[in-house]
JSON list of C-alpha atoms in Angstrom, two decimals:
[
{"chain": "A", "resi": 1, "resn": "MET", "atom": "CA", "xyz": [12.45, -63.39, 76.19]},
{"chain": "A", "resi": 2, "resn": "LYS", "atom": "CA", "xyz": [11.94, -59.75, 77.08]},
{"chain": "A", "resi": 3, "resn": "ASP", "atom": "CA", "xyz": [15.23, -59.82, 79.00]},
{"chain": "A", "resi": 4, "resn": "ILE", "atom": "CA", "xyz": [17.07, -61.19, 75.96]},
{"chain": "A", "resi": 5, "resn": "ILE", "atom": "CA", "xyz": [15.58, -58.47, 73.73]},
{"chain": "A", "resi": 6, "resn": "ARG", "atom": "CA", "xyz": [16.57, -55.80, 76.25]},
{"chain": "A", "resi": 7, "resn": "LEU", "atom": "CA", "xyz": [20.07, -57.27, 76.53]},
{"chain": "A", "resi": 8, "resn": "MET", "atom": "CA", "xyz": [20.42, -57.35, 72.73]},
{"chain": "A", "resi": 9, "resn": "GLY", "atom": "CA", "xyz": [19.26, -53.73, 72.49]},
{"chain": "A", "resi": 10, "resn": "LEU", "atom": "CA", "xyz": [21.68, -52.67, 75.21]},
{"chain": "A", "resi": 11, "resn": "LEU", "atom": "CA", "xyz": [24.50, -54.58, 73.52]},
{"chain": "A", "resi": 12, "resn": "THR", "atom": "CA", "xyz": [23.69, -52.92, 70.17]},
{"chain": "A", "resi": 13, "resn": "ILE", "atom": "CA", "xyz": [23.73, -49.44, 71.70]},
{"chain": "A", "resi": 14, "resn": "THR", "atom": "CA", "xyz": [26.97, -50.18, 73.58]},
{"chain": "A", "resi": 15, "resn": "LEU", "atom": "CA", "xyz": [28.68, -51.47, 70.43]},
{"chain": "A", "resi": 16, "resn": "TRP", "atom": "CA", "xyz": [27.44, -48.45, 68.45]},
{"chain": "A", "resi": 17, "resn": "ILE", "atom": "CA", "xyz": [28.83, -46.02, 71.06]},
{"chain": "A", "resi": 18, "resn": "VAL", "atom": "CA", "xyz": [32.17, -47.84, 71.29]},
{"chain": "A", "resi": 19, "resn": "PHE", "atom": "CA", "xyz": [32.79, -48.28, 67.57]},
{"chain": "A", "resi": 20, "resn": "SER", "atom": "CA", "xyz": [31.21, -45.15, 66.09]},
{"chain": "A", "resi": 21, "resn": "PRO", "atom": "CA", "xyz": [33.58, -42.36, 65.03]},
{"chain": "A", "resi": 22, "resn": "PRO", "atom": "CA", "xyz": [33.53, -39.37, 67.35]},
{"chain": "A", "resi": 23, "resn": "ILE", "atom": "CA", "xyz": [31.14, -36.60, 66.43]},
{"chain": "A", "resi": 24, "resn": "THR", "atom": "CA", "xyz": [32.70, -33.17, 66.23]},
{"chain": "A", "resi": 25, "resn": "LEU", "atom": "CA", "xyz": [30.54, -30.11, 66.05]},
{"chain": "A", "resi": 26, "resn": "PRO", "atom": "CA", "xyz": [31.75, -27.05, 64.14]},
{"chain": "A", "resi": 27, "resn": "GLN", "atom": "CA", "xyz": [33.02, -24.35, 66.46]},
{"chain": "A", "resi": 28, "resn": "GLU", "atom": "CA", "xyz": [33.53, -20.67, 65.85]},
{"chain": "A", "resi": 29, "resn": "LYS", "atom": "CA", "xyz": [37.12, -19.57, 65.72]},
{"chain": "A", "resi": 30, "resn": "SER", "atom": "CA", "xyz": [38.39, -17.83, 68.79]},
{"chain": "A", "resi": 31, "resn": "PRO", "atom": "CA", "xyz": [38.97, -14.13, 68.19]},
{"chain": "A", "resi": 32, "resn": "SER", "atom": "CA", "xyz": [42.57, -13.19, 67.48]},
{"chain": "A", "resi": 33, "resn": "VAL", "atom": "CA", "xyz": [44.38, -9.87, 67.16]},
{"chain": "A", "resi": 34, "resn": "GLU", "atom": "CA", "xyz": [47.57, -8.86, 65.38]},
{"chain": "A", "resi": 35, "resn": "VAL", "atom": "CA", "xyz": [49.13, -5.47, 66.06]},
{"chain": "A", "resi": 36, "resn": "TYR", "atom": "CA", "xyz": [51.48, -3.39, 63.90]},
{"chain": "A", "resi": 37, "resn": "PHE", "atom": "CA", "xyz": [53.23, -0.09, 64.50]},
{"chain": "A", "resi": 38, "resn": "SER", "atom": "CA", "xyz": [54.80, 2.30, 62.03]},
{"chain": "A", "resi": 39, "resn": "PRO", "atom": "CA", "xyz": [56.96, 3.72, 60.68]},
{"chain": "A", "resi": 40, "resn": "LYS", "atom": "CA", "xyz": [58.16, 0.67, 58.77]},
{"chain": "A", "resi": 41, "resn": "GLY", "atom": "CA", "xyz": [56.33, -1.83, 60.96]},
{"chain": "A", "resi": 42, "resn": "GLY", "atom": "CA", "xyz": [54.72, -3.92, 58.23]},
{"chain": "A", "resi": 43, "resn": "ALA", "atom": "CA", "xyz": [51.20, -2.49, 58.43]},
{"chain": "A", "resi": 44, "resn": "THR", "atom": "CA", "xyz": [50.81, -2.13, 54.66]},
{"chain": "A", "resi": 45, "resn": "ASP", "atom": "CA", "xyz": [52.00, -5.70, 54.12]},
{"chain": "A", "resi": 46, "resn": "ALA", "atom": "CA", "xyz": [49.58, -6.94, 56.81]},
{"chain": "A", "resi": 47, "resn": "ILE", "atom": "CA", "xyz": [46.69, -5.17, 55.07]},
{"chain": "A", "resi": 48, "resn": "THR", "atom": "CA", "xyz": [47.55, -6.48, 51.60]},
{"chain": "A", "resi": 49, "resn": "LYS", "atom": "CA", "xyz": [47.98, -10.01, 53.02]},
{"chain": "A", "resi": 50, "resn": "GLU", "atom": "CA", "xyz": [44.44, -9.91, 54.44]},
{"chain": "A", "resi": 51, "resn": "LEU", "atom": "CA", "xyz": [43.01, -8.38, 51.25]},
{"chain": "A", "resi": 52, "resn": "ASN", "atom": "CA", "xyz": [44.64, -11.13, 49.20]},
{"chain": "A", "resi": 53, "resn": "LYS", "atom": "CA", "xyz": [42.80, -13.74, 51.32]},
{"chain": "A", "resi": 54, "resn": "ALA", "atom": "CA", "xyz": [39.36, -12.14, 50.83]},
{"chain": "A", "resi": 55, "resn": "LYS", "atom": "CA", "xyz": [36.78, -14.39, 49.21]},
{"chain": "A", "resi": 56, "resn": "ASN", "atom": "CA", "xyz": [33.45, -12.51, 49.25]},
{"chain": "A", "resi": 57, "resn": "THR", "atom": "CA", "xyz": [33.41, -8.90, 50.45]},
{"chain": "A", "resi": 58, "resn": "ILE", "atom": "CA", "xyz": [35.68, -6.03, 51.40]},
{"chain": "A", "resi": 59, "resn": "LEU", "atom": "CA", "xyz": [34.17, -2.89, 52.93]},
{"chain": "A", "resi": 60, "resn": "VAL", "atom": "CA", "xyz": [36.48, 0.10, 53.33]},
{"chain": "A", "resi": 61, "resn": "GLN", "atom": "CA", "xyz": [36.17, 3.43, 55.16]},
{"chain": "A", "resi": 62, "resn": "ALA", "atom": "CA", "xyz": [39.12, 5.75, 54.81]},
{"chain": "A", "resi": 63, "resn": "TYR", "atom": "CA", "xyz": [40.06, 9.31, 55.60]},
{"chain": "A", "resi": 64, "resn": "SER", "atom": "CA", "xyz": [43.17, 9.44, 53.45]},
{"chain": "A", "resi": 65, "resn": "PHE", "atom": "CA", "xyz": [43.86, 6.81, 50.82]},
{"chain": "A", "resi": 66, "resn": "THR", "atom": "CA", "xyz": [46.96, 7.12, 48.64]},
{"chain": "A", "resi": 67, "resn": "SER", "atom": "CA", "xyz": [48.67, 3.74, 49.15]},
{"chain": "A", "resi": 68, "resn": "ALA", "atom": "CA", "xyz": [49.39, 2.12, 45.79]},
{"chain": "A", "resi": 69, "resn": "PRO", "atom": "CA", "xyz": [49.96, -1.39, 47.25]},
{"chain": "A", "resi": 70, "resn": "ILE", "atom": "CA", "xyz": [46.64, -1.31, 49.11]},
{"chain": "A", "resi": 71, "resn": "ALA", "atom": "CA", "xyz": [44.78, 0.09, 46.07]},
{"chain": "A", "resi": 72, "resn": "LYS", "atom": "CA", "xyz": [46.32, -2.64, 43.91]},
{"chain": "A", "resi": 73, "resn": "ALA", "atom": "CA", "xyz": [45.31, -5.36, 46.41]},
{"chain": "A", "resi": 74, "resn": "LEU", "atom": "CA", "xyz": [41.72, -4.03, 46.33]},
{"chain": "A", "resi": 75, "resn": "LEU", "atom": "CA", "xyz": [41.79, -4.06, 42.53]},
{"chain": "A", "resi": 76, "resn": "ASN", "atom": "CA", "xyz": [43.13, -7.64, 42.50]},
{"chain": "A", "resi": 77, "resn": "ALA", "atom": "CA", "xyz": [40.36, -8.71, 44.90]},
{"chain": "A", "resi": 78, "resn": "HIS", "atom": "CA", "xyz": [37.79, -7.03, 42.63]},
{"chain": "A", "resi": 79, "resn": "LYS", "atom": "CA", "xyz": [39.22, -8.93, 39.65]},
{"chain": "A", "resi": 80, "resn": "ARG", "atom": "CA", "xyz": [38.88, -12.20, 41.64]},
{"chain": "A", "resi": 81, "resn": "GLY", "atom": "CA", "xyz": [35.16, -11.50, 42.01]},
{"chain": "A", "resi": 82, "resn": "VAL", "atom": "CA", "xyz": [35.26, -10.10, 45.55]},
{"chain": "A", "resi": 83, "resn": "LYS", "atom": "CA", "xyz": [32.66, -7.37, 46.09]},
{"chain": "A", "resi": 84, "resn": "VAL", "atom": "CA", "xyz": [34.71, -4.29, 47.06]},
{"chain": "A", "resi": 85, "resn": "GLU", "atom": "CA", "xyz": [32.96, -1.15, 48.32]},
{"chain": "A", "resi": 86, "resn": "VAL", "atom": "CA", "xyz": [34.76, 1.98, 49.50]},
{"chain": "A", "resi": 87, "resn": "ILE", "atom": "CA", "xyz": [33.61, 5.04, 51.46]},
{"chain": "A", "resi": 88, "resn": "LEU", "atom": "CA", "xyz": [36.06, 7.96, 51.57]},
{"chain": "A", "resi": 89, "resn": "ASP", "atom": "CA", "xyz": [36.23, 11.35, 53.25]},
{"chain": "A", "resi": 90, "resn": "LYS", "atom": "CA", "xyz": [35.12, 14.31, 51.12]},
{"chain": "A", "resi": 91, "resn": "SER", "atom": "CA", "xyz": [38.76, 15.47, 50.83]},
{"chain": "A", "resi": 92, "resn": "GLN", "atom": "CA", "xyz": [39.41, 12.45, 48.60]},
{"chain": "A", "resi": 93, "resn": "ARG", "atom": "CA", "xyz": [37.04, 13.87, 46.00]},
{"chain": "A", "resi": 94, "resn": "THR", "atom": "CA", "xyz": [39.64, 16.49, 45.00]},
{"chain": "A", "resi": 95, "resn": "ASP", "atom": "CA", "xyz": [42.99, 15.29, 46.44]},
{"chain": "A", "resi": 96, "resn": "GLU", "atom": "CA", "xyz": [45.52, 15.01, 43.65]},
{"chain": "A", "resi": 97, "resn": "TYR", "atom": "CA", "xyz": [46.99, 11.71, 44.86]},
{"chain": "A", "resi": 98, "resn": "SER", "atom": "CA", "xyz": [43.82, 10.01, 46.08]},
{"chain": "A", "resi": 99, "resn": "SER", "atom": "CA", "xyz": [43.13, 6.40, 45.12]},
{"chain": "A", "resi": 100, "resn": "ALA", "atom": "CA", "xyz": [39.46, 7.30, 44.63]},
{"chain": "A", "resi": 101, "resn": "THR", "atom": "CA", "xyz": [39.82, 7.86, 40.89]},
{"chain": "A", "resi": 102, "resn": "PHE", "atom": "CA", "xyz": [41.96, 4.73, 40.43]},
{"chain": "A", "resi": 103, "resn": "LEU", "atom": "CA", "xyz": [39.37, 2.57, 42.19]},
{"chain": "A", "resi": 104, "resn": "PHE", "atom": "CA", "xyz": [36.44, 4.27, 40.45]},
{"chain": "A", "resi": 105, "resn": "ASN", "atom": "CA", "xyz": [38.03, 3.78, 37.02]},
{"chain": "A", "resi": 106, "resn": "ALA", "atom": "CA", "xyz": [38.57, 0.09, 37.87]},
{"chain": "A", "resi": 107, "resn": "GLY", "atom": "CA", "xyz": [34.83, -0.37, 38.44]},
{"chain": "A", "resi": 108, "resn": "ILE", "atom": "CA", "xyz": [34.97, -0.47, 42.23]},
{"chain": "A", "resi": 109, "resn": "SER", "atom": "CA", "xyz": [32.10, 1.20, 44.07]},
{"chain": "A", "resi": 110, "resn": "VAL", "atom": "CA", "xyz": [33.39, 4.43, 45.64]},
{"chain": "A", "resi": 111, "resn": "LYS", "atom": "CA", "xyz": [31.27, 6.76, 47.74]},
{"chain": "A", "resi": 112, "resn": "ILE", "atom": "CA", "xyz": [32.04, 10.03, 49.49]},
{"chain": "A", "resi": 113, "resn": "ASP", "atom": "CA", "xyz": [30.96, 10.65, 53.09]},
{"chain": "A", "resi": 114, "resn": "SER", "atom": "CA", "xyz": [30.55, 14.41, 53.28]},
{"chain": "A", "resi": 115, "resn": "GLN", "atom": "CA", "xyz": [28.04, 14.48, 56.13]},
{"chain": "A", "resi": 116, "resn": "HIS", "atom": "CA", "xyz": [30.75, 14.92, 58.77]},
{"chain": "A", "resi": 117, "resn": "ALA", "atom": "CA", "xyz": [33.39, 17.60, 59.30]},
{"chain": "A", "resi": 118, "resn": "ILE", "atom": "CA", "xyz": [35.88, 14.77, 58.74]},
{"chain": "A", "resi": 119, "resn": "ALA", "atom": "CA", "xyz": [35.07, 11.13, 57.95]},
{"chain": "A", "resi": 120, "resn": "HIS", "atom": "CA", "xyz": [38.12, 10.03, 59.92]},
{"chain": "A", "resi": 121, "resn": "ASN", "atom": "CA", "xyz": [37.54, 6.27, 59.93]},
{"chain": "A", "resi": 122, "resn": "LYS", "atom": "CA", "xyz": [40.30, 3.91, 58.90]},
{"chain": "A", "resi": 123, "resn": "VAL", "atom": "CA", "xyz": [38.50, 0.59, 58.64]},
{"chain": "A", "resi": 124, "resn": "MET", "atom": "CA", "xyz": [38.36, -2.50, 56.46]},
{"chain": "A", "resi": 125, "resn": "ILE", "atom": "CA", "xyz": [35.91, -5.35, 57.01]},
{"chain": "A", "resi": 126, "resn": "ILE", "atom": "CA", "xyz": [36.80, -8.53, 55.15]},
{"chain": "A", "resi": 127, "resn": "ASP", "atom": "CA", "xyz": [34.33, -11.36, 54.55]},
{"chain": "A", "resi": 128, "resn": "GLY", "atom": "CA", "xyz": [32.32, -10.33, 57.61]},
{"chain": "A", "resi": 129, "resn": "GLU", "atom": "CA", "xyz": [35.00, -11.87, 59.82]},
{"chain": "A", "resi": 130, "resn": "THR", "atom": "CA", "xyz": [38.08, -9.65, 59.89]},
{"chain": "A", "resi": 131, "resn": "VAL", "atom": "CA", "xyz": [38.34, -6.00, 60.94]},
{"chain": "A", "resi": 132, "resn": "ILE", "atom": "CA", "xyz": [41.38, -3.87, 60.14]},
{"chain": "A", "resi": 133, "resn": "THR", "atom": "CA", "xyz": [41.45, -0.58, 62.05]},
{"chain": "A", "resi": 134, "resn": "GLY", "atom": "CA", "xyz": [43.66, 1.84, 63.97]},
{"chain": "A", "resi": 135, "resn": "SER", "atom": "CA", "xyz": [45.21, 5.25, 63.46]},
{"chain": "A", "resi": 136, "resn": "PHE", "atom": "CA", "xyz": [46.95, 3.99, 60.30]},
{"chain": "A", "resi": 137, "resn": "ASN", "atom": "CA", "xyz": [45.82, 5.92, 57.22]},
{"chain": "A", "resi": 138, "resn": "PHE", "atom": "CA", "xyz": [46.05, 3.93, 54.00]},
{"chain": "A", "resi": 139, "resn": "THR", "atom": "CA", "xyz": [49.01, 6.02, 52.78]},
{"chain": "A", "resi": 140, "resn": "LYS", "atom": "CA", "xyz": [52.70, 5.65, 52.00]},
{"chain": "A", "resi": 141, "resn": "ALA", "atom": "CA", "xyz": [53.48, 8.29, 54.65]},
{"chain": "A", "resi": 142, "resn": "ALA", "atom": "CA", "xyz": [51.69, 6.25, 57.33]},
{"chain": "A", "resi": 143, "resn": "GLU", "atom": "CA", "xyz": [53.91, 3.26, 56.54]},
{"chain": "A", "resi": 144, "resn": "GLU", "atom": "CA", "xyz": [57.21, 5.07, 56.09]},
{"chain": "A", "resi": 145, "resn": "ASN", "atom": "CA", "xyz": [57.16, 8.25, 58.20]},
{"chain": "A", "resi": 146, "resn": "ASN", "atom": "CA", "xyz": [54.34, 8.48, 60.73]},
{"chain": "A", "resi": 147, "resn": "ALA", "atom": "CA", "xyz": [53.90, 6.98, 64.19]},
{"chain": "A", "resi": 148, "resn": "GLU", "atom": "CA", "xyz": [50.76, 4.91, 63.63]},
{"chain": "A", "resi": 149, "resn": "ASN", "atom": "CA", "xyz": [49.11, 1.72, 64.86]},
{"chain": "A", "resi": 150, "resn": "LEU", "atom": "CA", "xyz": [47.11, -0.96, 63.10]},
{"chain": "A", "resi": 151, "resn": "LEU", "atom": "CA", "xyz": [45.02, -3.82, 64.45]},
{"chain": "A", "resi": 152, "resn": "VAL", "atom": "CA", "xyz": [43.98, -6.86, 62.42]},
{"chain": "A", "resi": 153, "resn": "ILE", "atom": "CA", "xyz": [41.15, -8.44, 64.39]},
{"chain": "A", "resi": 154, "resn": "HIS", "atom": "CA", "xyz": [39.67, -11.80, 63.42]},
{"chain": "A", "resi": 155, "resn": "ASP", "atom": "CA", "xyz": [36.31, -11.71, 65.21]},
{"chain": "A", "resi": 156, "resn": "LYS", "atom": "CA", "xyz": [32.98, -12.29, 63.47]},
{"chain": "A", "resi": 157, "resn": "LYS", "atom": "CA", "xyz": [30.90, -10.54, 66.16]},
{"chain": "A", "resi": 158, "resn": "LEU", "atom": "CA", "xyz": [33.07, -7.42, 66.05]},
{"chain": "A", "resi": 159, "resn": "ALA", "atom": "CA", "xyz": [32.96, -7.49, 62.24]},
{"chain": "A", "resi": 160, "resn": "GLU", "atom": "CA", "xyz": [29.15, -7.48, 62.43]},
{"chain": "A", "resi": 161, "resn": "GLN", "atom": "CA", "xyz": [29.21, -4.29, 64.53]},
{"chain": "A", "resi": 162, "resn": "TYR", "atom": "CA", "xyz": [31.65, -2.59, 62.15]},
{"chain": "A", "resi": 163, "resn": "THR", "atom": "CA", "xyz": [29.54, -3.69, 59.16]},
{"chain": "A", "resi": 164, "resn": "LYS", "atom": "CA", "xyz": [26.43, -2.09, 60.67]},
{"chain": "A", "resi": 165, "resn": "ASN", "atom": "CA", "xyz": [28.35, 1.15, 61.21]},
{"chain": "A", "resi": 166, "resn": "TRP", "atom": "CA", "xyz": [29.72, 1.00, 57.64]},
{"chain": "A", "resi": 167, "resn": "GLN", "atom": "CA", "xyz": [26.17, 0.56, 56.33]},
{"chain": "A", "resi": 168, "resn": "GLU", "atom": "CA", "xyz": [24.97, 3.60, 58.30]},
{"chain": "A", "resi": 169, "resn": "HIS", "atom": "CA", "xyz": [27.67, 5.72, 56.66]},
{"chain": "A", "resi": 170, "resn": "GLU", "atom": "CA", "xyz": [26.92, 4.26, 53.24]},
{"chain": "A", "resi": 171, "resn": "ARG", "atom": "CA", "xyz": [23.29, 5.37, 53.49]},
{"chain": "A", "resi": 172, "resn": "HIS", "atom": "CA", "xyz": [24.26, 9.05, 53.70]},
{"chain": "A", "resi": 173, "resn": "SER", "atom": "CA", "xyz": [27.25, 8.91, 51.35]},
{"chain": "A", "resi": 174, "resn": "GLU", "atom": "CA", "xyz": [27.23, 10.09, 47.74]},
{"chain": "A", "resi": 175, "resn": "VAL", "atom": "CA", "xyz": [28.38, 8.12, 44.73]},
{"chain": "A", "resi": 176, "resn": "TYR", "atom": "CA", "xyz": [31.82, 9.25, 43.58]},
{"chain": "A", "resi": 177, "resn": "ALA", "atom": "CA", "xyz": [31.68, 10.41, 39.95]},
{"chain": "A", "resi": 178, "resn": "GLY", "atom": "CA", "xyz": [35.35, 11.17, 39.34]},
{"chain": "A", "resi": 179, "resn": "ARG", "atom": "CA", "xyz": [37.91, 13.70, 40.55]},
{"chain": "A", "resi": 180, "resn": "GLY", "atom": "CA", "xyz": [36.63, 17.22, 41.10]},
{"chain": "A", "resi": 181, "resn": "ARG", "atom": "CA", "xyz": [32.97, 16.30, 40.51]}
]
């Protein structure tokens, strides 16, 4: 009788293994990198494409920021409920064509990093998974006239490192209160 019970148990397990659907475990995406070069290499379009896909957060660090398409994509993300936070170099406090005032007036958090001689970062971190960085300033001139490079890196671990660095700069940055203030 014990042999029959064992055989029935073994048969049950065998049938369960054979006829059960396969179990798939979630896997992290493999990191991927896209590269763009300017002038006229599609860097601005690549940035706006990524910003348009944002669902939760966009963190920005910028030295020079005058690009209307990028500012508009940040505004659209903000309107979709994405938390957008921007840290700019102190020069953007008074630059005539800076996007700082536009973003500030739209209700986006803008801070000024004046602790350094130049806050020369050009970084965006999207949803804690995508990093946009390179020599590419977020300007029309960078897209149309300058020799620049831009990397769009989909890598959660790298995004975590960039987020920590962004947070360090945020801690010593000042809230932007409008042009010239």
